[in-house]
DNA sequence: AAAAGACTCAACCGCGGAGAC
DNA sequence: CGTCTCCGCGGTTGAGTCTTT
C-alpha cells in the first residue's frame, strides 16, 4: 500500500509520490476535465487517468466539497441553519444525510458549521452538546431566532435580491430545494407568522412536546412544496437557493446570553421569558436582551 | 503597527461497508 | 468464506485569515 509522502519529504520513486495539501488551479482543471470526460466515480482510476498525483479519496473530496458546480457558496441562510438544527436533533452527526436535505451544501460544510458555531456556543454556555439542556437551548432560543430572522428576510425579500440569486447565477446549476425543505420552511415560517402577530414571543413557541421534535417528520410529507399557508414563503423556496449575499455571520447563535439558562436549573424545563421584546433591536449583540434576571 | 488569540474551512485520516474475485 | 480494493462517512488537523489587545 502506498503511503502518501508528507510535504517536504521527497521520494525518489516518482510513481509512488503523492501530493498532499492544498490543490492547485492546474490540478483542479485536470480533475474537472477528467470528470467531464468520464463522470464521477472510480476515483482512483480517475486520479490516474487525470495524471494527478493524488489519491482517489483526495480527488473525490476535492470534487464533492469544492469543485462540483452546484455547490453553494456563502454563509448558511437562517433557513438552512434551522434545518440543520432540526435535522441534527433528529439524526445526530449524520452529516451526509443532513447534507442531502440541503442542496448545494456539503456534509463537510455542515459539519464545520456545527462544530464551529453550534458546539462553540454550547461550550461557552457550559452545556454539553447533545444534552437535553443543549436541545432546549437549540429549541427555545436558537430556532426561534432563526425563524424570526427568516420572517424578517421574507418580509424584506420582495425588494431585495436575496431570494433571487438562483436565477441570476446562470453559471451554476443549482437544483431546487427538496420539497421537504419547502415543506419544512412553510411549517417553520408558519410558526413564526403565528407569533409575529404580537410583538412578544414566548419561548414555548408552540413546540408542543418538550423533548419531542418540534416539527415532527416534516420531511417526507409531500411531493409538492407549495403551501397554502404561506404562499409567499413557498414561492421563495421554490425559486430556491436563498444565498444571502449579506456577509452576516450573525445568523447563528452568537451573542445570545444564555448564562442564566445554563446556570439556573429552575429555568430548565419550562423557562419563561420573552425573547423578542423589540423587533427593531438588532438581536445579535443585544446581550441583555437574553438576561433572565431582568425578567 | 504588531503580536496574540480566535476562528474558519479545506483537506487528511482511520474506519467500516460493499462488492469483486 | 476470506481477502482485497474502492468508496463514503465522521472525526480531526492545521494553515490561512480575521479580530482583539
Short mmCIF file of C-alpha atoms (C1' of nucleotides) in Angstrom, two decimals:
data_model
loop_
_atom_site.label_atom_id
_atom_site.label_comp_id
_atom_site.label_asym_id
_atom_site.label_seq_id
_atom_site.Cartn_x
_atom_site.Cartn_y
_atom_site.Cartn_z
CA UNK A 1 0.00 0.00 0.00
CA UNK A 2 1.36 3.32 -0.97
CA UNK A 3 1.77 5.86 1.74
CA UNK A 4 1.31 9.47 0.91
CA UNK A 5 4.51 11.38 1.23
CA UNK A 6 4.45 14.12 3.71
CA UNK A 7 5.03 17.63 2.49
CA UNK A 8 8.67 18.30 2.23
CA UNK A 9 9.57 14.66 2.35
CA UNK A 10 10.76 13.74 -1.06
CA UNK A 11 10.55 10.40 -2.73
CA UNK A 12 12.79 9.15 -5.47
CA UNK A 13 10.13 6.88 -6.82
CA UNK A 14 8.05 9.31 -8.75
CA UNK A 15 5.23 6.90 -9.39
CA UNK A 16 4.55 6.46 -5.67
CA UNK A 17 4.88 10.13 -4.83
CA UNK A 18 1.57 11.56 -3.88
CA UNK A 19 0.77 15.18 -3.47
CA UNK A 20 -0.95 16.42 -0.36
CA UNK A 21 -2.20 19.71 0.89
CA UNK A 22 -3.96 22.46 -0.99
CA UNK A 23 -4.94 21.89 -4.56
CA UNK A 24 -3.52 24.00 -7.32
CA UNK A 25 -5.52 25.53 -10.13
CA UNK A 26 -3.86 23.17 -12.54
CA UNK A 27 -4.88 20.17 -10.50
CA UNK A 28 -8.42 21.46 -10.29
CA UNK A 29 -8.56 21.89 -14.03
CA UNK A 30 -7.24 18.41 -14.61
CA UNK A 31 -9.78 16.92 -12.30
CA UNK A 32 -12.68 18.89 -13.74
CA UNK A 33 -11.66 17.98 -17.25
CA UNK A 34 -11.34 14.33 -16.41
CA UNK A 35 -14.68 14.20 -14.66
CA UNK A 36 -16.27 15.93 -17.62
CA UNK A 37 -14.93 13.14 -19.79
CA UNK A 38 -15.52 10.13 -17.60
CA UNK A 39 -18.01 11.21 -14.99
CA UNK A 40 -17.82 10.86 -11.27
CA UNK A 41 -16.84 7.68 -9.51
CA UNK A 42 -13.94 5.25 -9.81
CA UNK A 43 -11.87 7.84 -8.12
CA UNK A 44 -8.59 6.00 -8.04
CA UNK A 45 -8.76 5.37 -11.74
CA UNK A 46 -9.86 8.92 -12.31
CA UNK A 47 -6.89 10.25 -10.40
CA UNK A 48 -4.52 8.19 -12.51
CA UNK A 49 -6.11 8.97 -15.83
CA UNK A 50 -6.12 12.66 -14.97
CA UNK A 51 -2.43 12.44 -14.29
CA UNK A 52 -2.95 13.67 -10.78
CA UNK A 53 -0.59 12.61 -8.08
CA UNK A 54 -3.44 12.44 -5.65
CA UNK A 55 -5.32 9.62 -4.06
CA UNK A 56 -8.77 8.82 -5.31
CA UNK A 57 -10.09 9.85 -1.97
CA UNK A 58 -8.47 13.22 -2.26
CA UNK A 59 -9.92 13.72 -5.72
CA UNK A 60 -13.36 12.73 -4.57
CA UNK A 61 -13.19 15.09 -1.65
CA UNK A 62 -11.98 17.96 -3.77
CA UNK A 63 -14.74 17.44 -6.27
CA UNK A 64 -17.57 16.95 -3.83
CA UNK A 65 -16.59 19.69 -1.43
CA UNK A 66 -15.26 22.32 -3.74
CA UNK A 67 -15.35 21.81 -7.48
CA UNK A 68 -18.77 20.38 -8.08
CA UNK A 69 -20.76 23.01 -9.99
CA UNK A 70 -23.88 23.00 -7.86
CA UNK A 71 -22.09 23.79 -4.64
CA UNK A 72 -23.40 26.86 -2.93
CA UNK A 73 -21.06 29.47 -1.61
CA UNK A 74 -21.56 31.88 1.18
CA UNK A 75 -23.00 31.74 4.62
CA UNK A 76 -25.73 29.38 5.53
CA UNK A 77 -29.07 31.08 5.46
CA UNK A 78 -31.24 31.11 8.57
CA UNK A 79 -33.45 28.58 6.84
CA UNK A 80 -30.54 26.30 6.27
CA UNK A 81 -29.28 26.74 9.79
CA UNK A 82 -32.69 26.00 11.15
CA UNK A 83 -32.92 22.90 9.06
CA UNK A 84 -29.53 21.76 10.24
CA UNK A 85 -30.52 22.20 13.85
CA UNK A 86 -33.70 20.35 13.25
CA UNK A 87 -32.16 17.51 11.34
CA UNK A 88 -29.29 17.17 13.75
CA UNK A 89 -31.71 16.81 16.61
CA UNK A 90 -33.28 14.07 14.62
CA UNK A 91 -30.33 12.27 13.15
CA UNK A 92 -27.32 13.31 15.14
CA UNK A 93 -23.96 13.57 13.41
CA UNK A 94 -25.18 12.06 10.19
CA UNK A 95 -23.69 14.86 8.19
CA UNK A 96 -24.05 13.35 4.79
CA UNK A 97 -27.66 12.54 5.44
CA UNK A 98 -28.29 16.06 6.65
CA UNK A 99 -26.46 17.44 3.65
CA UNK A 100 -28.83 15.60 1.36
CA UNK A 101 -31.56 17.85 2.65
CA UNK A 102 -29.62 20.97 1.86
CA UNK A 103 -28.94 21.04 -1.84
CA UNK A 104 -25.64 22.63 -2.65
CA UNK A 105 -24.29 22.23 0.83
CA UNK A 106 -21.71 19.62 1.63
CA UNK A 107 -21.50 17.39 4.62
CA UNK A 108 -18.14 18.93 5.35
CA UNK A 109 -19.60 22.40 5.41
CA UNK A 110 -22.43 21.39 7.67
CA UNK A 111 -20.07 19.56 9.95
CA UNK A 112 -17.84 22.60 10.14
CA UNK A 113 -20.80 24.81 10.84
CA UNK A 114 -21.91 22.59 13.64
CA UNK A 115 -18.52 22.35 15.23
CA UNK A 116 -17.51 25.96 14.89
CA UNK A 117 -20.80 27.67 15.63
CA UNK A 118 -23.17 25.42 17.43
CA UNK A 119 -20.76 23.46 19.56
CA UNK A 120 -18.82 26.58 20.33
CA UNK A 121 -21.92 28.18 21.74
CA UNK A 122 -22.66 25.09 23.76
CA UNK A 123 -19.15 25.13 25.19
CA UNK A 124 -19.40 28.77 26.11
CA UNK A 125 -22.63 28.06 27.92
CA UNK A 126 -21.19 25.06 29.67
CA UNK A 127 -23.80 22.93 28.04
CA UNK A 128 -22.77 19.58 26.81
CA UNK A 129 -23.71 19.43 23.16
CA UNK A 130 -26.31 16.78 22.65
CA UNK A 131 -27.55 17.02 26.18
CA UNK A 132 -31.14 17.78 26.95
CA UNK A 133 -30.19 21.26 28.01
CA UNK A 134 -28.46 21.75 24.74
CA UNK A 135 -31.53 20.58 22.88
CA UNK A 136 -33.53 23.01 24.94
CA UNK A 137 -31.22 25.84 24.08
CA UNK A 138 -31.48 24.99 20.43
CA UNK A 139 -35.22 24.73 20.55
CA UNK A 140 -36.09 27.57 22.82
CA UNK A 141 -33.55 30.15 21.73
CA UNK A 142 -31.78 29.45 18.50
CA UNK A 143 -34.58 28.05 16.45
CA UNK A 144 -36.95 30.89 17.27
CA UNK A 145 -34.21 33.34 16.49
CA UNK A 146 -33.66 31.81 13.13
CA UNK A 147 -37.35 31.73 12.48
CA UNK A 148 -37.53 35.36 13.36
CA UNK A 149 -34.69 36.07 11.00
CA UNK A 150 -36.44 34.13 8.31
CA UNK A 151 -39.51 36.20 8.83
CA UNK A 152 -37.52 39.37 8.57
CA UNK A 153 -35.85 38.17 5.43
CA UNK A 154 -39.06 37.06 3.85
CA UNK A 155 -40.72 40.36 4.53
CA UNK A 156 -37.84 42.26 3.02
CA UNK A 157 -37.13 39.89 0.19
CA UNK A 158 -39.69 41.36 -2.12
CA UNK A 159 -37.44 44.32 -2.62
CA UNK A 160 -34.16 42.56 -2.35
CA UNK A 161 -32.30 40.08 -4.42
CA UNK A 162 -31.73 37.69 -1.61
CA UNK A 163 -34.16 35.12 -2.82
CA UNK A 164 -33.43 35.52 -6.46
CA UNK A 165 -29.85 34.52 -6.59
CA UNK A 166 -30.59 31.33 -8.40
CA UNK A 167 -31.91 32.93 -11.50
CA UNK A 168 -29.08 35.37 -11.53
CA UNK A 169 -26.41 32.78 -11.24
CA UNK A 170 -26.63 31.18 -14.58
CA UNK A 171 -23.19 29.66 -14.35
CA UNK A 172 -24.15 27.40 -11.55
CA UNK A 173 -26.73 24.74 -11.91
CA UNK A 174 -28.38 24.80 -8.57
CA UNK A 175 -31.05 22.21 -8.03
CA UNK A 176 -34.30 23.10 -6.45
CA UNK A 177 -34.58 22.73 -2.76
CA UNK A 178 -36.13 19.48 -1.92
CA UNK A 179 -39.86 19.50 -1.44
CA UNK A 180 -39.18 18.54 2.11
CA UNK A 181 -37.30 21.70 2.76
CA UNK A 182 -40.08 23.71 1.26
CA UNK A 183 -42.48 21.84 3.42
CA UNK A 184 -40.32 22.38 6.39
CA UNK A 185 -39.84 26.06 5.89
CA UNK A 186 -43.52 26.50 5.28
CA UNK A 187 -44.20 24.98 8.61
CA UNK A 188 -41.36 26.81 10.27
CA UNK A 189 -42.37 30.12 8.79
CA UNK A 190 -45.89 29.44 9.81
CA UNK A 191 -44.69 29.13 13.36
CA UNK A 192 -43.12 32.49 13.05
CA UNK A 193 -46.08 34.06 11.44
CA UNK A 194 -48.35 32.78 14.12
CA UNK A 195 -46.36 34.64 16.68
CA UNK A 196 -45.39 37.72 14.89
CA UNK A 197 -48.88 38.98 15.13
CA UNK A 198 -47.81 40.16 18.54
CA UNK A 199 -44.65 41.92 19.47
CA UNK A 200 -43.79 39.45 22.13
CA UNK A 201 -42.76 35.90 21.74
CA UNK A 202 -42.54 33.45 24.48
CA UNK A 203 -40.15 30.65 24.48
CA UNK A 204 -42.77 27.95 24.41
CA UNK A 205 -43.06 28.77 20.79
CA UNK A 206 -45.67 26.15 20.20
CA UNK A 207 -43.22 23.37 20.27
CA UNK A 208 -45.79 21.06 21.66
CA UNK A 209 -43.66 18.49 23.31
CA UNK A 210 -40.75 19.49 25.37
CA UNK A 211 -38.39 16.87 24.08
CA UNK A 212 -40.02 15.59 21.03
CA UNK A 213 -39.08 17.29 17.84
CA UNK A 214 -40.95 20.49 17.41
CA UNK A 215 -41.67 19.79 13.80
CA UNK A 216 -42.26 16.14 13.66
CA UNK A 217 -41.35 14.45 10.46
CA UNK A 218 -41.92 17.36 8.19
CA UNK A 219 -39.65 15.95 5.57
CA UNK A 220 -41.46 13.17 3.89
CA UNK A 221 -44.82 14.74 3.80
CA UNK A 222 -45.37 15.91 0.34
CA UNK A 223 -44.01 15.92 -3.13
CA UNK A 224 -45.44 19.33 -3.55
CA UNK A 225 -43.75 22.02 -1.54
CA UNK A 226 -46.41 24.55 -2.28
CA UNK A 227 -48.04 25.73 0.84
CA UNK A 228 -51.41 27.30 1.07
CA UNK A 229 -50.50 28.67 4.43
CA UNK A 230 -47.62 30.82 3.32
CA UNK A 231 -47.58 31.13 -0.41
CA UNK A 232 -45.01 33.85 -0.48
CA UNK A 233 -42.54 31.85 1.51
CA UNK A 234 -43.09 28.74 -0.51
CA UNK A 235 -42.65 30.71 -3.62
CA UNK A 236 -39.33 31.91 -2.45
CA UNK A 237 -38.25 28.41 -1.76
CA UNK A 238 -39.42 27.07 -4.99
CA UNK A 239 -37.31 29.71 -6.56
CA UNK A 240 -34.65 28.35 -4.37
CA UNK A 241 -31.15 28.97 -3.27
CA UNK A 242 -31.52 31.70 -0.71
CA UNK A 243 -27.89 32.50 -0.98
CA UNK A 244 -27.67 35.56 1.14
CA UNK A 245 -25.14 38.00 -0.21
CA UNK A 246 -25.07 39.87 3.02
CA UNK A 247 -21.97 38.80 4.83
CA UNK A 248 -23.75 38.41 8.05
CA UNK A 249 -22.01 35.98 10.29
CA UNK A 250 -24.54 36.55 12.96
CA UNK A 251 -27.39 34.44 11.76
CA UNK A 252 -26.45 31.92 14.29
CA UNK A 253 -26.32 31.96 17.99
CA UNK A 254 -23.54 34.37 18.61
CA UNK A 255 -24.46 36.96 21.11
CA UNK A 256 -27.06 35.02 22.92
CA UNK A 257 -26.73 35.34 26.60
CA UNK A 258 -27.89 32.05 27.91
CA UNK A 259 -25.94 32.27 31.08
CA UNK A 260 -28.98 32.23 33.32
CA UNK A 261 -30.35 29.41 31.33
CA UNK A 262 -27.24 27.39 31.57
CA UNK A 263 -26.75 28.11 35.19
CA UNK A 264 -30.18 28.03 36.71
CA UNK A 265 -31.83 24.70 36.86
CA UNK A 266 -35.13 26.30 37.70
CA UNK A 267 -35.10 27.80 34.28
CA UNK A 268 -34.57 24.47 32.77
CA UNK A 269 -37.67 22.70 31.80
CA UNK A 270 -40.14 25.43 31.30
CA UNK A 271 -38.15 28.57 31.03
CA UNK A 272 -40.43 31.52 30.75
CA UNK A 273 -39.39 34.77 29.27
CA UNK A 274 -39.84 36.86 26.25
CA UNK A 275 -37.15 36.55 23.75
CA UNK A 276 -38.27 39.11 21.29
CA UNK A 277 -39.01 42.23 23.08
CA UNK A 278 -38.10 44.56 20.36
CA UNK A 279 -38.32 43.87 16.71
CA UNK A 280 -36.24 46.87 15.87
CA UNK A 281 -33.34 45.96 18.09
CA UNK A 282 -30.62 44.13 16.32
CA UNK A 283 -30.70 40.95 18.25
CA UNK A 284 -27.16 40.00 17.66
CA UNK A 285 -25.14 41.65 20.28
CA UNK A 286 -28.07 42.51 22.47
CA UNK A 287 -26.73 40.51 25.30
CA UNK A 288 -29.00 41.98 27.88
CA UNK A 289 -32.00 41.02 25.86
CA UNK A 290 -31.44 37.48 26.97
CA UNK A 291 -30.82 38.03 30.58
CA UNK A 292 -33.38 36.15 32.56
CA UNK A 293 -32.56 38.11 35.63
CA UNK A 294 -34.28 41.04 34.05
CA UNK A 295 -37.49 39.21 33.59
"C1'" DA B 1 1.51 48.68 13.80
"C1'" DA B 2 2.43 44.40 15.69
"C1'" DA B 3 1.64 40.39 18.37
"C1'" DA B 4 -1.51 37.14 20.21
"C1'" DG B 5 -5.50 34.76 20.17
"C1'" DA B 6 -9.69 33.12 17.95
"C1'" DC B 7 -11.92 31.45 14.11
"C1'" DT B 8 -12.81 29.20 9.61
"C1'" DC B 9 -12.75 25.63 6.49
"C1'" DA B 10 -10.20 22.75 3.13
"C1'" DA B 11 -8.01 18.65 3.48
"C1'" DC B 12 -6.42 14.49 5.70
"C1'" DC B 13 -7.05 10.23 8.45
"C1'" DG B 14 -8.98 5.98 10.04
"C1'" DC B 15 -12.67 3.06 9.94
"C1'" DG B 16 -16.35 0.26 8.18
"C1'" DG B 17 -19.41 -1.35 4.46
"C1'" DA B 18 -19.99 -3.13 -0.20
"C1'" DG B 19 -18.67 -5.55 -3.96
"C1'" DA B 20 -15.42 -8.19 -6.82
"C1'" DC B 21 -12.59 -12.07 -7.10
"C1'" DC C 1 -15.73 -17.90 3.11
"C1'" DG C 2 -11.64 -14.96 3.12
"C1'" DT C 3 -9.11 -11.29 1.12
"C1'" DC C 4 -8.55 -7.18 -1.34
"C1'" DT C 5 -9.87 -2.78 -3.18
"C1'" DC C 6 -12.75 1.02 -3.52
"C1'" DC C 7 -15.80 4.23 -1.66
"C1'" DG C 8 -18.08 7.08 1.67
"C1'" DC C 9 -18.55 8.77 6.26
"C1'" DG C 10 -17.41 11.10 10.56
"C1'" DG C 11 -13.64 12.93 13.28
"C1'" DT C 12 -9.66 15.71 13.34
"C1'" DT C 13 -5.98 18.82 11.95
"C1'" DG C 14 -3.60 22.89 10.73
"C1'" DA C 15 -2.71 26.79 7.55
"C1'" DG C 16 -4.63 30.98 6.49
"C1'" DT C 17 -7.48 34.75 7.89
"C1'" DC C 18 -9.70 37.74 10.97
"C1'" DT C 19 -10.23 40.06 15.36
"C1'" DT C 20 -8.68 41.74 19.58
"C1'" DT C 21 -5.37 43.68 22.60
#
